[in-house]
Amino acid sequence: MKKISSRKSDLKIYQTFRKARSLSLIVLMGLSIFSCGDDDGINSSVEINLDPNSILNIVNNHRRSGANCGGDNLPNTGGLQWSDELAKAALDHSNDMQQNGYFDHTSQDGRKFSERAKSAGFEGSPVGENIASGYQSEESVMQGWMESSGHCKNIMNSNATHVGVARSNEGALWTMVLGRQ
């Protein structure tokens, strides 16, 4: 077997290797910038009847892409962090609506989403709430919310930093609560 080596060919191989390694590092750094965030590996302590990683990834993809909400083009905005407290408020509201046969942002006891978020232990400022009925998956409920001007604007609200989403135990009613910490 012949092995051909020269200083010139070794130098070319080395330069090619360095360029490839530099490019790989740039690509990896870019991927980490776009994929890093608080939407990877959520271990929610609240049984919310959906995949928190999936819903947070979908929400953050919409926020990072910008959206047309009822004719208003809203720019991209930062990703949200998961909040178990907001998820608890969302779950409690979804279950209350399901068990008591109503569909409203105001609980039958007169409480608004901001009061429910505080009662669930959220220490920041509640920003908004979305509710939905009849959707079967995280993707479909998000599509419904993004196609509704007011719900879309809630999702794209740059004041929000945290989110919690839940589906009722019987699976028919969804609630998203957004807040700022």
PDB file of C-alpha atoms in Angstrom:
ATOM      1  CA  MET A   1       0.000   0.000   0.000  1.00  0.00           C
ATOM      2  CA  LYS A   2       1.347   3.322  -0.960  1.00  0.00           C
ATOM      3  CA  LYS A   3       0.982   6.312   1.280  1.00  0.00           C
ATOM      4  CA  ILE A   4       1.511   9.653  -0.307  1.00  0.00           C
ATOM      5  CA  SER A   5       2.241  12.527   1.947  1.00  0.00           C
ATOM      6  CA  SER A   6       3.756  15.846   1.387  1.00  0.00           C
ATOM      7  CA  ARG A   7       3.934  18.945   3.436  1.00  0.00           C
ATOM      8  CA  LYS A   8       1.737  20.724   0.901  1.00  0.00           C
ATOM      9  CA  SER A   9      -1.009  18.056   0.948  1.00  0.00           C
ATOM     10  CA  ASP A  10      -0.835  17.803   4.742  1.00  0.00           C
ATOM     11  CA  LEU A  11      -1.251  21.575   4.972  1.00  0.00           C
ATOM     12  CA  LYS A  12      -4.311  21.455   2.667  1.00  0.00           C
ATOM     13  CA  ILE A  13      -5.872  18.678   4.739  1.00  0.00           C
ATOM     14  CA  TYR A  14      -5.204  20.600   7.938  1.00  0.00           C
ATOM     15  CA  GLN A  15      -6.697  23.830   6.512  1.00  0.00           C
ATOM     16  CA  THR A  16      -9.770  21.947   5.251  1.00  0.00           C
ATOM     17  CA  PHE A  17     -10.184  20.312   8.657  1.00  0.00           C
ATOM     18  CA  ARG A  18      -9.950  23.687  10.446  1.00  0.00           C
ATOM     19  CA  LYS A  19     -12.512  25.260   8.117  1.00  0.00           C
ATOM     20  CA  ALA A  20     -14.892  22.334   8.593  1.00  0.00           C
ATOM     21  CA  ARG A  21     -14.405  22.426  12.362  1.00  0.00           C
ATOM     22  CA  SER A  22     -15.012  26.180  12.467  1.00  0.00           C
ATOM     23  CA  LEU A  23     -18.130  25.806  10.339  1.00  0.00           C
ATOM     24  CA  SER A  24     -19.365  22.992  12.595  1.00  0.00           C
ATOM     25  CA  LEU A  25     -18.886  25.161  15.668  1.00  0.00           C
ATOM     26  CA  ILE A  26     -20.750  28.052  14.042  1.00  0.00           C
ATOM     27  CA  VAL A  27     -23.624  25.741  13.064  1.00  0.00           C
ATOM     28  CA  LEU A  28     -23.769  24.207  16.552  1.00  0.00           C
ATOM     29  CA  MET A  29     -23.694  27.641  18.173  1.00  0.00           C
ATOM     30  CA  GLY A  30     -26.485  28.797  15.880  1.00  0.00           C
ATOM     31  CA  LEU A  31     -28.574  25.748  16.668  1.00  0.00           C
ATOM     32  CA  SER A  32     -28.091  26.258  20.372  1.00  0.00           C
ATOM     33  CA  ILE A  33     -29.205  29.879  20.098  1.00  0.00           C
ATOM     34  CA  PHE A  34     -32.401  28.920  18.279  1.00  0.00           C
ATOM     35  CA  SER A  35     -33.140  25.774  20.227  1.00  0.00           C
ATOM     36  CA  CYS A  36     -32.178  26.894  23.681  1.00  0.00           C
ATOM     37  CA  GLY A  37     -34.887  28.202  25.877  1.00  0.00           C
ATOM     38  CA  ASP A  38     -37.113  27.041  28.567  1.00  0.00           C
ATOM     39  CA  ASP A  39     -39.257  24.911  26.294  1.00  0.00           C
ATOM     40  CA  ASP A  40     -37.015  21.840  26.452  1.00  0.00           C
ATOM     41  CA  GLY A  41     -37.462  19.154  29.095  1.00  0.00           C
ATOM     42  CA  ILE A  42     -40.289  20.510  31.229  1.00  0.00           C
ATOM     43  CA  ASN A  43     -41.092  18.344  34.221  1.00  0.00           C
ATOM     44  CA  SER A  44     -44.379  19.857  35.320  1.00  0.00           C
ATOM     45  CA  SER A  45     -45.534  18.986  38.812  1.00  0.00           C
ATOM     46  CA  VAL A  46     -49.124  19.618  37.671  1.00  0.00           C
ATOM     47  CA  GLU A  47     -51.028  16.888  35.787  1.00  0.00           C
ATOM     48  CA  ILE A  48     -52.249  19.112  32.950  1.00  0.00           C
ATOM     49  CA  ASN A  49     -53.546  16.392  30.595  1.00  0.00           C
ATOM     50  CA  LEU A  50     -51.294  17.418  27.700  1.00  0.00           C
ATOM     51  CA  ASP A  51     -47.621  17.459  26.737  1.00  0.00           C
ATOM     52  CA  PRO A  52     -46.128  20.657  28.219  1.00  0.00           C
ATOM     53  CA  ASN A  53     -43.025  20.408  26.013  1.00  0.00           C
ATOM     54  CA  SER A  54     -45.147  20.192  22.878  1.00  0.00           C
ATOM     55  CA  ILE A  55     -47.450  23.092  23.723  1.00  0.00           C
ATOM     56  CA  LEU A  56     -44.583  25.335  24.857  1.00  0.00           C
ATOM     57  CA  ASN A  57     -42.588  24.588  21.705  1.00  0.00           C
ATOM     58  CA  ILE A  58     -45.609  25.442  19.553  1.00  0.00           C
ATOM     59  CA  VAL A  59     -46.282  28.665  21.479  1.00  0.00           C
ATOM     60  CA  ASN A  60     -42.644  29.743  21.305  1.00  0.00           C
ATOM     61  CA  ASN A  61     -42.346  28.898  17.604  1.00  0.00           C
ATOM     62  CA  HIS A  62     -45.278  31.212  16.909  1.00  0.00           C
ATOM     63  CA  ARG A  63     -43.833  33.957  19.107  1.00  0.00           C
ATOM     64  CA  ARG A  64     -40.396  33.694  17.506  1.00  0.00           C
ATOM     65  CA  SER A  65     -41.896  33.777  13.993  1.00  0.00           C
ATOM     66  CA  GLY A  66     -44.264  36.712  14.419  1.00  0.00           C
ATOM     67  CA  ALA A  67     -47.927  36.462  13.474  1.00  0.00           C
ATOM     68  CA  ASN A  68     -50.795  38.107  11.670  1.00  0.00           C
ATOM     69  CA  CYS A  69     -53.496  38.516  14.310  1.00  0.00           C
ATOM     70  CA  GLY A  70     -56.740  39.662  12.727  1.00  0.00           C
ATOM     71  CA  GLY A  71     -54.938  41.770  10.125  1.00  0.00           C
ATOM     72  CA  ASP A  72     -52.370  43.156  12.566  1.00  0.00           C
ATOM     73  CA  ASN A  73     -48.864  41.985  11.779  1.00  0.00           C
ATOM     74  CA  LEU A  74     -47.168  41.424  15.117  1.00  0.00           C
ATOM     75  CA  PRO A  75     -43.369  41.125  15.183  1.00  0.00           C
ATOM     76  CA  ASN A  76     -41.508  38.195  16.623  1.00  0.00           C
ATOM     77  CA  THR A  77     -40.981  38.296  20.343  1.00  0.00           C
ATOM     78  CA  GLY A  78     -39.115  36.277  22.952  1.00  0.00           C
ATOM     79  CA  GLY A  79     -40.032  32.783  23.997  1.00  0.00           C
ATOM     80  CA  LEU A  80     -41.991  32.091  27.167  1.00  0.00           C
ATOM     81  CA  GLN A  81     -40.967  30.066  30.197  1.00  0.00           C
ATOM     82  CA  TRP A  82     -43.216  27.399  31.675  1.00  0.00           C
ATOM     83  CA  SER A  83     -44.982  28.166  34.955  1.00  0.00           C
ATOM     84  CA  ASP A  84     -46.510  25.363  37.028  1.00  0.00           C
ATOM     85  CA  GLU A  85     -48.507  27.973  38.950  1.00  0.00           C
ATOM     86  CA  LEU A  86     -50.105  29.299  35.763  1.00  0.00           C
ATOM     87  CA  ALA A  87     -50.665  25.691  34.610  1.00  0.00           C
ATOM     88  CA  LYS A  88     -52.436  24.975  37.916  1.00  0.00           C
ATOM     89  CA  ALA A  89     -54.673  28.032  37.428  1.00  0.00           C
ATOM     90  CA  ALA A  90     -55.391  26.855  33.878  1.00  0.00           C
ATOM     91  CA  LEU A  91     -56.182  23.293  34.988  1.00  0.00           C
ATOM     92  CA  ASP A  92     -58.454  24.424  37.801  1.00  0.00           C
ATOM     93  CA  HIS A  93     -60.386  26.700  35.437  1.00  0.00           C
ATOM     94  CA  SER A  94     -60.692  24.038  32.714  1.00  0.00           C
ATOM     95  CA  ASN A  95     -61.953  21.481  35.234  1.00  0.00           C
ATOM     96  CA  ASP A  96     -64.344  23.983  36.839  1.00  0.00           C
ATOM     97  CA  MET A  97     -65.867  24.833  33.449  1.00  0.00           C
ATOM     98  CA  GLN A  98     -66.123  21.131  32.562  1.00  0.00           C
ATOM     99  CA  GLN A  99     -67.677  20.078  35.866  1.00  0.00           C
ATOM    100  CA  ASN A 100     -70.124  22.982  36.049  1.00  0.00           C
ATOM    101  CA  GLY A 101     -71.119  23.147  32.398  1.00  0.00           C
ATOM    102  CA  TYR A 102     -70.085  26.677  31.460  1.00  0.00           C
ATOM    103  CA  PHE A 103     -67.580  28.289  29.085  1.00  0.00           C
ATOM    104  CA  ASP A 104     -66.396  31.719  30.203  1.00  0.00           C
ATOM    105  CA  HIS A 105     -63.339  33.651  31.339  1.00  0.00           C
ATOM    106  CA  THR A 106     -65.149  34.518  34.559  1.00  0.00           C
ATOM    107  CA  SER A 107     -65.614  31.654  37.025  1.00  0.00           C
ATOM    108  CA  GLN A 108     -69.100  31.093  38.390  1.00  0.00           C
ATOM    109  CA  ASP A 109     -67.860  32.482  41.701  1.00  0.00           C
ATOM    110  CA  GLY A 110     -67.020  35.753  39.905  1.00  0.00           C
ATOM    111  CA  ARG A 111     -63.214  35.361  39.803  1.00  0.00           C
ATOM    112  CA  LYS A 112     -61.208  36.542  36.778  1.00  0.00           C
ATOM    113  CA  PHE A 113     -58.073  34.836  35.459  1.00  0.00           C
ATOM    114  CA  SER A 114     -55.807  37.208  37.371  1.00  0.00           C
ATOM    115  CA  GLU A 115     -57.378  36.199  40.691  1.00  0.00           C
ATOM    116  CA  ARG A 116     -57.173  32.502  39.815  1.00  0.00           C
ATOM    117  CA  ALA A 117     -53.476  32.868  38.873  1.00  0.00           C
ATOM    118  CA  LYS A 118     -52.698  34.569  42.190  1.00  0.00           C
ATOM    119  CA  SER A 119     -54.666  31.888  44.090  1.00  0.00           C
ATOM    120  CA  ALA A 120     -52.573  29.215  42.353  1.00  0.00           C
ATOM    121  CA  GLY A 121     -49.393  30.855  43.690  1.00  0.00           C
ATOM    122  CA  PHE A 122     -48.227  32.907  40.684  1.00  0.00           C
ATOM    123  CA  GLU A 123     -46.243  35.800  42.134  1.00  0.00           C
ATOM    124  CA  GLY A 124     -45.960  37.851  38.945  1.00  0.00           C
ATOM    125  CA  SER A 125     -48.562  39.815  37.028  1.00  0.00           C
ATOM    126  CA  PRO A 126     -51.150  37.826  35.065  1.00  0.00           C
ATOM    127  CA  VAL A 127     -51.276  39.124  31.476  1.00  0.00           C
ATOM    128  CA  GLY A 128     -53.996  37.201  29.629  1.00  0.00           C
ATOM    129  CA  GLU A 129     -56.040  34.050  29.261  1.00  0.00           C
ATOM    130  CA  ASN A 130     -57.242  31.951  26.328  1.00  0.00           C
ATOM    131  CA  ILE A 131     -59.912  29.269  26.586  1.00  0.00           C
ATOM    132  CA  ALA A 132     -61.034  26.755  23.965  1.00  0.00           C
ATOM    133  CA  SER A 133     -63.415  23.846  23.627  1.00  0.00           C
ATOM    134  CA  GLY A 134     -63.472  20.689  21.539  1.00  0.00           C
ATOM    135  CA  TYR A 135     -59.889  20.487  20.295  1.00  0.00           C
ATOM    136  CA  GLN A 136     -58.139  17.124  20.364  1.00  0.00           C
ATOM    137  CA  SER A 137     -54.452  18.070  20.320  1.00  0.00           C
ATOM    138  CA  GLU A 138     -51.942  20.742  21.256  1.00  0.00           C
ATOM    139  CA  GLU A 139     -51.457  21.540  17.554  1.00  0.00           C
ATOM    140  CA  SER A 140     -55.156  21.967  16.820  1.00  0.00           C
ATOM    141  CA  VAL A 141     -55.931  24.160  19.842  1.00  0.00           C
ATOM    142  CA  MET A 142     -52.947  26.379  19.032  1.00  0.00           C
ATOM    143  CA  GLN A 143     -54.097  26.677  15.429  1.00  0.00           C
ATOM    144  CA  GLY A 144     -57.543  27.713  16.653  1.00  0.00           C
ATOM    145  CA  TRP A 145     -56.094  30.309  18.998  1.00  0.00           C
ATOM    146  CA  MET A 146     -53.746  31.681  16.329  1.00  0.00           C
ATOM    147  CA  GLU A 147     -56.666  32.054  13.908  1.00  0.00           C
ATOM    148  CA  SER A 148     -58.612  34.139  16.462  1.00  0.00           C
ATOM    149  CA  SER A 149     -57.479  37.765  16.637  1.00  0.00           C
ATOM    150  CA  GLY A 150     -57.813  38.254  20.404  1.00  0.00           C
ATOM    151  CA  HIS A 151     -56.326  34.886  21.332  1.00  0.00           C
ATOM    152  CA  CYS A 152     -53.462  35.382  18.875  1.00  0.00           C
ATOM    153  CA  LYS A 153     -52.709  38.816  20.369  1.00  0.00           C
ATOM    154  CA  ASN A 154     -52.618  37.281  23.857  1.00  0.00           C
ATOM    155  CA  ILE A 155     -50.083  34.684  22.685  1.00  0.00           C
ATOM    156  CA  MET A 156     -47.973  37.333  20.946  1.00  0.00           C
ATOM    157  CA  ASN A 157     -48.124  39.811  23.856  1.00  0.00           C
ATOM    158  CA  SER A 158     -44.515  40.854  24.445  1.00  0.00           C
ATOM    159  CA  ASN A 159     -45.317  41.688  28.082  1.00  0.00           C
ATOM    160  CA  ALA A 160     -45.762  37.978  28.842  1.00  0.00           C
ATOM    161  CA  THR A 161     -42.744  36.011  30.058  1.00  0.00           C
ATOM    162  CA  HIS A 162     -44.437  32.875  31.418  1.00  0.00           C
ATOM    163  CA  VAL A 163     -47.245  30.557  30.395  1.00  0.00           C
ATOM    164  CA  GLY A 164     -49.206  27.622  31.724  1.00  0.00           C
ATOM    165  CA  VAL A 165     -51.643  25.566  29.665  1.00  0.00           C
ATOM    166  CA  ALA A 166     -53.946  22.750  30.703  1.00  0.00           C
ATOM    167  CA  ARG A 167     -56.729  20.577  29.411  1.00  0.00           C
ATOM    168  CA  SER A 168     -59.651  19.506  31.595  1.00  0.00           C
ATOM    169  CA  ASN A 169     -59.497  16.027  33.083  1.00  0.00           C
ATOM    170  CA  GLU A 170     -62.288  14.970  30.744  1.00  0.00           C
ATOM    171  CA  GLY A 171     -60.323  16.486  27.863  1.00  0.00           C
ATOM    172  CA  ALA A 172     -62.785  18.870  26.246  1.00  0.00           C
ATOM    173  CA  LEU A 173     -61.795  22.273  27.655  1.00  0.00           C
ATOM    174  CA  TRP A 174     -58.443  24.047  27.349  1.00  0.00           C
ATOM    175  CA  THR A 175     -57.094  27.073  29.211  1.00  0.00           C
ATOM    176  CA  MET A 176     -53.890  29.055  28.644  1.00  0.00           C
ATOM    177  CA  VAL A 177     -52.799  31.638  31.208  1.00  0.00           C
ATOM    178  CA  LEU A 178     -49.995  34.076  30.423  1.00  0.00           C
ATOM    179  CA  GLY A 179     -48.098  36.124  32.985  1.00  0.00           C
ATOM    180  CA  ARG A 180     -45.092  38.314  33.582  1.00  0.00           C
ATOM    181  CA  GLN A 181     -42.587  37.466  36.299  1.00  0.00           C
TER     182      GLN A 181
END
